[in-house]
C-alpha atoms as a printed R data frame, in Angstrom:
    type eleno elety resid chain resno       x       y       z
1   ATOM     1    CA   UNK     A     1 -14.716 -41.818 -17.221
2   ATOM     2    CA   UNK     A     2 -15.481 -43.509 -20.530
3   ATOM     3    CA   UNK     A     3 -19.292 -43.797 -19.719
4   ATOM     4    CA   UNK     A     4 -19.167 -40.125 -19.021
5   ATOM     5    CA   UNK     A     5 -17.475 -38.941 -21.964
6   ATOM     6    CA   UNK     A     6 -20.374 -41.181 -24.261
7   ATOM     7    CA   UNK     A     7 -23.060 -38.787 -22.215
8   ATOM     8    CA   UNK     A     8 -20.978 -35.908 -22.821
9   ATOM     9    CA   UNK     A     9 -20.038 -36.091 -26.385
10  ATOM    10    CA   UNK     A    10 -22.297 -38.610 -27.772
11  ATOM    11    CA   UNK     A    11 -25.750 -38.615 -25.816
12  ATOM    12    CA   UNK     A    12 -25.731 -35.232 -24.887
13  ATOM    13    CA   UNK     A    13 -26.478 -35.752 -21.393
14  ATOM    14    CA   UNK     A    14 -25.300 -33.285 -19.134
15  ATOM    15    CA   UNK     A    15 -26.432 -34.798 -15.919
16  ATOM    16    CA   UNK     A    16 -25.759 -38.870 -16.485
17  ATOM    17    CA   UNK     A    17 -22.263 -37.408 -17.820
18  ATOM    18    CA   UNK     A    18 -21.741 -35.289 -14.672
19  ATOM    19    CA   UNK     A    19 -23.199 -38.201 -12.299
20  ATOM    20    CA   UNK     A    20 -20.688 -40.974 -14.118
21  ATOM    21    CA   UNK     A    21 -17.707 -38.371 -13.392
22  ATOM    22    CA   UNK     A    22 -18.311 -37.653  -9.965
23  ATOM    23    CA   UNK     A    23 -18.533 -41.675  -9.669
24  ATOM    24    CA   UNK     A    24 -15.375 -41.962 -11.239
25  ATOM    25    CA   UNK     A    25 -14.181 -39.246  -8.922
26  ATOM    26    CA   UNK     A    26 -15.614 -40.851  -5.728
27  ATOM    27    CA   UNK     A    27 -14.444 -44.150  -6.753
28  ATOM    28    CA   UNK     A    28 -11.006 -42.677  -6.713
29  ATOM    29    CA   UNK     A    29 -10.739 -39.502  -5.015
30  ATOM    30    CA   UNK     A    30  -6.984 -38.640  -6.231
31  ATOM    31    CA   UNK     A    31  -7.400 -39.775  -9.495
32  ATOM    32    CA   UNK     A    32  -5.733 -36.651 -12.089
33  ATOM    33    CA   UNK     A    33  -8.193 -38.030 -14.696
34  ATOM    34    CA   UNK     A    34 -11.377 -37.740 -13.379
35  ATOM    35    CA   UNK     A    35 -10.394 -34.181 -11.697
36  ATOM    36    CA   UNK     A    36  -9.454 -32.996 -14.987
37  ATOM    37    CA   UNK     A    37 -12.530 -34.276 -16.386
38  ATOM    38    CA   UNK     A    38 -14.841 -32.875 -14.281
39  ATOM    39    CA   UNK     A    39 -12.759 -29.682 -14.101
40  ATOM    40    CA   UNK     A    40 -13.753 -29.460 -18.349
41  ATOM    41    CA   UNK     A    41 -16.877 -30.603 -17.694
42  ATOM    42    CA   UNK     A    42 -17.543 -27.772 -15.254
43  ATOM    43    CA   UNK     A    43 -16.019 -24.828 -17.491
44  ATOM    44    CA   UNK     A    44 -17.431 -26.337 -20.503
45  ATOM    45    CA   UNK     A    45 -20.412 -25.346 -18.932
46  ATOM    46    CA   UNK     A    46 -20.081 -22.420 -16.715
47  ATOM    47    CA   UNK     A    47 -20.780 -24.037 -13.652
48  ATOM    48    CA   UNK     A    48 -18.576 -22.277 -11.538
49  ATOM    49    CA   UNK     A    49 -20.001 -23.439  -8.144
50  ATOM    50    CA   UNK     A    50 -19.016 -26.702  -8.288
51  ATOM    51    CA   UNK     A    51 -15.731 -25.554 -10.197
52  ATOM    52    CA   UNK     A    52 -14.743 -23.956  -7.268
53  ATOM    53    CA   UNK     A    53 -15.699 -26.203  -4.503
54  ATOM    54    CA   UNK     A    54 -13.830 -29.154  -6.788
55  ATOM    55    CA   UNK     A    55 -10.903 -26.902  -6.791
56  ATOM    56    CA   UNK     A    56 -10.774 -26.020  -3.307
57  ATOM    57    CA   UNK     A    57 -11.167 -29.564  -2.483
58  ATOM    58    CA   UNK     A    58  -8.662 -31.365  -4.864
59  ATOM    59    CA   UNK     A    59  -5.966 -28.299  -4.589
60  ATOM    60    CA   UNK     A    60  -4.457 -30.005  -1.192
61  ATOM    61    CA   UNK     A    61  -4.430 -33.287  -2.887
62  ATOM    62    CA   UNK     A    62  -1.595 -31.459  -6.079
63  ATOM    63    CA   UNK     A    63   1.529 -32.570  -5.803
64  ATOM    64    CA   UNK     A    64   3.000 -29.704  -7.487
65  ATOM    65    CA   UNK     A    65   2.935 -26.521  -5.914
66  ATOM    66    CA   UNK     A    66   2.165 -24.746  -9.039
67  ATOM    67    CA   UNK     A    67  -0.699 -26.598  -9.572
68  ATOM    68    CA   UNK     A    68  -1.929 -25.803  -5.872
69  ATOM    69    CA   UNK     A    69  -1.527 -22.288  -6.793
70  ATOM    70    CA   UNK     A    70  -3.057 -22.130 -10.110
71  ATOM    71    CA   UNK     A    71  -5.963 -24.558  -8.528
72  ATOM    72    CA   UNK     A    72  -6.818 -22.004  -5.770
73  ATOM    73    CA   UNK     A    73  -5.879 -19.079  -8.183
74  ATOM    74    CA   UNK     A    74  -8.571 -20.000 -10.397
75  ATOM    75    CA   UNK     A    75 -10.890 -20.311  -7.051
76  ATOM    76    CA   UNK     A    76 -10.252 -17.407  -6.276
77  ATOM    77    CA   UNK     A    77 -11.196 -15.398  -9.234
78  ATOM    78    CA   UNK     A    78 -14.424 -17.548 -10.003
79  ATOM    79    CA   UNK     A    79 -15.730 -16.271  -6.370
80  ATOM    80    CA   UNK     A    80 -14.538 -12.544  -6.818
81  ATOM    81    CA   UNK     A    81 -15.952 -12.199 -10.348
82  ATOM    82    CA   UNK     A    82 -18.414 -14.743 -11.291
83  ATOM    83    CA   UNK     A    83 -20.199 -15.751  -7.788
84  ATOM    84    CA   UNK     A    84 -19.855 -12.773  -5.555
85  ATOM    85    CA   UNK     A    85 -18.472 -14.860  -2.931
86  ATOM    86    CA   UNK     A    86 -16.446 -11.962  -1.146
87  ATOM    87    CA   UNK     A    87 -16.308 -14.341   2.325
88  ATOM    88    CA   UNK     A    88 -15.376 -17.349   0.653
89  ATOM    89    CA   UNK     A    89 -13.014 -15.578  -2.002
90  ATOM    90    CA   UNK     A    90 -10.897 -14.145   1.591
91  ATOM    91    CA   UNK     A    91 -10.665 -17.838   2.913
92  ATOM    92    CA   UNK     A    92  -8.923 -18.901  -0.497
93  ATOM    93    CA   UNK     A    93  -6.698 -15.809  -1.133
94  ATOM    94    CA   UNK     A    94  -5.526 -16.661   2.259
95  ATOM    95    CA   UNK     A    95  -4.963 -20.180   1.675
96  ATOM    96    CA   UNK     A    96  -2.545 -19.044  -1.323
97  ATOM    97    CA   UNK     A    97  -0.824 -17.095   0.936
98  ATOM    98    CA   UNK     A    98   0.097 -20.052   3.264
99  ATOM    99    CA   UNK     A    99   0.895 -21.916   0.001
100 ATOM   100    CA   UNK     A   100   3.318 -19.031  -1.182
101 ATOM   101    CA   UNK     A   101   3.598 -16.251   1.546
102 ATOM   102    CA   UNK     A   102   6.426 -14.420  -0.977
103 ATOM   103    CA   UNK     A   103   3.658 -13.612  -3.463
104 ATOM   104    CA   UNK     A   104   2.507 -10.145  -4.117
105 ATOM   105    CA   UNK     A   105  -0.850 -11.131  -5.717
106 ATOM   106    CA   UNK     A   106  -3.033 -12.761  -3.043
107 ATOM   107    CA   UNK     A   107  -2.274  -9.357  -0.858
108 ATOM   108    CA   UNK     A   108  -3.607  -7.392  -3.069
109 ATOM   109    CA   UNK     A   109  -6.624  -9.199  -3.607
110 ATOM   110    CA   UNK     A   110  -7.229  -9.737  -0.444
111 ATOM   111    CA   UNK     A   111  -6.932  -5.978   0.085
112 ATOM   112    CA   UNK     A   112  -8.827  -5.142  -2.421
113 ATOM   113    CA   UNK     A   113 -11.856  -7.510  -0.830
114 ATOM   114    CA   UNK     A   114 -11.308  -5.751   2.414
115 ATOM   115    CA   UNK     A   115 -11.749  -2.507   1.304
116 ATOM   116    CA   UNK     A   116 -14.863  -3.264  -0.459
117 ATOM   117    CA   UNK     A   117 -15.545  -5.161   2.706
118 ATOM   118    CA   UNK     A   118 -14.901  -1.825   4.785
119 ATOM   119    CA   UNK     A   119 -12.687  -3.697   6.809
120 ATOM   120    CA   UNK     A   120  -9.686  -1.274   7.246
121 ATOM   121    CA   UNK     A   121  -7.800  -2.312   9.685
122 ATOM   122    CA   UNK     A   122  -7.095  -5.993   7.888
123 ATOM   123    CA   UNK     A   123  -6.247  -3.168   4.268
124 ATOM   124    CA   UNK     A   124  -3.520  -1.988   6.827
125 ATOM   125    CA   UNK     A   125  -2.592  -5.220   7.305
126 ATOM   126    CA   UNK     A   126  -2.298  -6.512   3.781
127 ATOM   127    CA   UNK     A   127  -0.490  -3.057   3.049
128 ATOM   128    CA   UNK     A   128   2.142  -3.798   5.406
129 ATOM   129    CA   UNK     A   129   2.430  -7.217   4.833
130 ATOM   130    CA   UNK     A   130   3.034  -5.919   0.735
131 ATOM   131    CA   UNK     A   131   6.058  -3.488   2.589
132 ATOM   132    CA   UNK     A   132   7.826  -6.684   4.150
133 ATOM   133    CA   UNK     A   133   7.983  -8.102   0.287
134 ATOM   134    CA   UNK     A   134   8.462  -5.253  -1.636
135 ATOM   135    CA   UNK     A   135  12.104  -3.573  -2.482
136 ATOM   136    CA   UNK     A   136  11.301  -0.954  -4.467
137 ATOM   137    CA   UNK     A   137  11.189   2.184  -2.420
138 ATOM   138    CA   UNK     A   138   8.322   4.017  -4.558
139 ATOM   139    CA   UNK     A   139   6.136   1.549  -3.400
140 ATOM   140    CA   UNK     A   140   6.452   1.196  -0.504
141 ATOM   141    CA   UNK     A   141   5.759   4.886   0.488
142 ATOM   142    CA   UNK     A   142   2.842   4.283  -2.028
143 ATOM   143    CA   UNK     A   143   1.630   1.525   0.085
144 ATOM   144    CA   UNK     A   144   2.745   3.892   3.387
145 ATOM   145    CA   UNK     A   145   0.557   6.418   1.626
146 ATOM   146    CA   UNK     A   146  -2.231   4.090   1.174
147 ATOM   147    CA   UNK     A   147  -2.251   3.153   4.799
148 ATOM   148    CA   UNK     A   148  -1.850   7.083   5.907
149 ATOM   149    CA   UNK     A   149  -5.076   7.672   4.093
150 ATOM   150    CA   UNK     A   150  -6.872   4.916   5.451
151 ATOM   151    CA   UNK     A   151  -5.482   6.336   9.005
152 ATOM   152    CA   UNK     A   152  -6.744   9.493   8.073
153 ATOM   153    CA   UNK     A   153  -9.975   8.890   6.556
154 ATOM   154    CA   UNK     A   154 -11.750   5.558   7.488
155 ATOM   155    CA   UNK     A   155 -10.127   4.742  10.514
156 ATOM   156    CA   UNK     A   156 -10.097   8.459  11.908
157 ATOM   157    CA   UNK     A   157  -7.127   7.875  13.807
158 ATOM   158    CA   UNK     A   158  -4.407  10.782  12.990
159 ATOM   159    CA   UNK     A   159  -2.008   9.387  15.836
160 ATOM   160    CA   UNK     A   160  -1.339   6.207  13.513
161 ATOM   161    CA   UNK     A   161  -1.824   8.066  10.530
162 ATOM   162    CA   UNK     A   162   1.275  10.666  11.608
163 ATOM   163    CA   UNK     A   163   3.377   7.878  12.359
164 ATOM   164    CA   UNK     A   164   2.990   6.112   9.206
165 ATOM   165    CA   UNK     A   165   3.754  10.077   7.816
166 ATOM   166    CA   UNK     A   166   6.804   9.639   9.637
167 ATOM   167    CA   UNK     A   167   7.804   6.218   8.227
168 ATOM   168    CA   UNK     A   168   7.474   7.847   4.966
169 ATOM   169    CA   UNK     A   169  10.070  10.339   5.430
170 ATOM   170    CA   UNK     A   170  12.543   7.313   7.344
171 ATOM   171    CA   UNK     A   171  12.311   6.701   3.381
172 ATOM   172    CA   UNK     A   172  12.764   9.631   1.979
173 ATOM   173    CA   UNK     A   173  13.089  12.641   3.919
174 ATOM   174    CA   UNK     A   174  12.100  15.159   1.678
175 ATOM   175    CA   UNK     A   175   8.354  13.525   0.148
176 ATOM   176    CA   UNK     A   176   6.347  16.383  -0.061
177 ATOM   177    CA   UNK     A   177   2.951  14.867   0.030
178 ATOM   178    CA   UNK     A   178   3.997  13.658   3.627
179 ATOM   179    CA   UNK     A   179   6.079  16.881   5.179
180 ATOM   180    CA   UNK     A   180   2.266  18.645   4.030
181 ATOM   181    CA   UNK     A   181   0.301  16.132   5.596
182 ATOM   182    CA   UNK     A   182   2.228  16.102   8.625
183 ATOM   183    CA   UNK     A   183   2.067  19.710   8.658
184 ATOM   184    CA   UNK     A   184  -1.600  20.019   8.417
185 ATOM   185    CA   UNK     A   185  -1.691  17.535  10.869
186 ATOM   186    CA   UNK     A   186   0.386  18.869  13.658
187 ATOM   187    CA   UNK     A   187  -1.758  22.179  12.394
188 ATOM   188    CA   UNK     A   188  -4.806  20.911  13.798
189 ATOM   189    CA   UNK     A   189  -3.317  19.505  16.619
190 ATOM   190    CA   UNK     A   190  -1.314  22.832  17.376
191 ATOM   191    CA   UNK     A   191   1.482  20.703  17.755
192 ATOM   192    CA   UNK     A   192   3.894  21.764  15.055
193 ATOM   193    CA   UNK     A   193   6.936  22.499  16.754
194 ATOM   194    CA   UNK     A   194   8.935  19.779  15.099
């Protein structure tokens, strides 16, 4: 670690300094120093490709669970924003989730990546998953909503999409966005008799 640090700082050697850290690393794979090392070494220098598979590959190896999370956190937003990685970004979003399946945040990434994906039926999925955690009635007949639309529009399937209407109202019987959808619904279906 010292020998990279003298390329680093002194010698101004990018690549002897990278090669002696990811000695030090392979020398010992668990060692916190030479992670954190190469970790500065790599956002020092925006090279977010190896960032993120050092990340991915040392974030099993935290003890701390915070740690873990921040680790694949960090993944996760390199390969969304800086590297495109859309496939990649849905393995690690997912692998928060198993790491902390009460958190709010990788579901909506991970929905937001499927819908940009055009992969609705896994957005109905994350939406419902995000019901199951959420309290707050408001959202959750946002997140119905969401998933009504999706129904409606990309997944052209107005069976689902009136019974999600109709978990809406099990909310709140008198939402007025779904009484009119259900309406024009049952409309087009010549159905309303309910």
């Amino acid at each position: 670690l010292k020998v990279g640090g003298l390329y680093e700082s002194k010698l101004m050697d990018d690549e002897r300094a990278h090669q002696a850290y990811d000695q030090a690393r392979t020398l010992t794979p668990d060692s916190i120093s030479a992670i954190k090392e190469l970790r500065q070494f790599y956002v020092a220098r925006d090279r977010h490709r190896e960032l993120v598979d050092l990340l991915k590959e040392v974030a099993p190896l935290m003890e701390e669970e915070s740690d873990r999370i921040a680790a694949l956190t960090q993944a996760g937003t390199l390969l969304t924003q800086s590297l495109d990685a859309q496939d990649e970004a849905v393995d690690v979003y997912q692998m928060l989730r198993q790491e902390n399946p009460d958190d709010l945040q990788p579901l909506n990434e991970l929905e937001g990546l499927y819908r940009r994906a055009g992969q609705w039926t896994s957005v109905v999925d994350c939406l419902r998953e995000q019901i199951e955690l959420l309290e707050e009635e408001n959202i959750k007949i946002e997140c119905l909503r969401n998933i009504s639309n999706v129904y409606g529009t990309e997944l052209q399937d107005p069976i689902e999409q009136i019974v999600t209407l109709r978990q809406i109202l099990e909310i709140q019987p008198t939402e007025v966005h779904a009484l009119a959808n259900l309406k024009s619904l049952f409309s087009a279906r010549e159905e309303w008799n309910e």
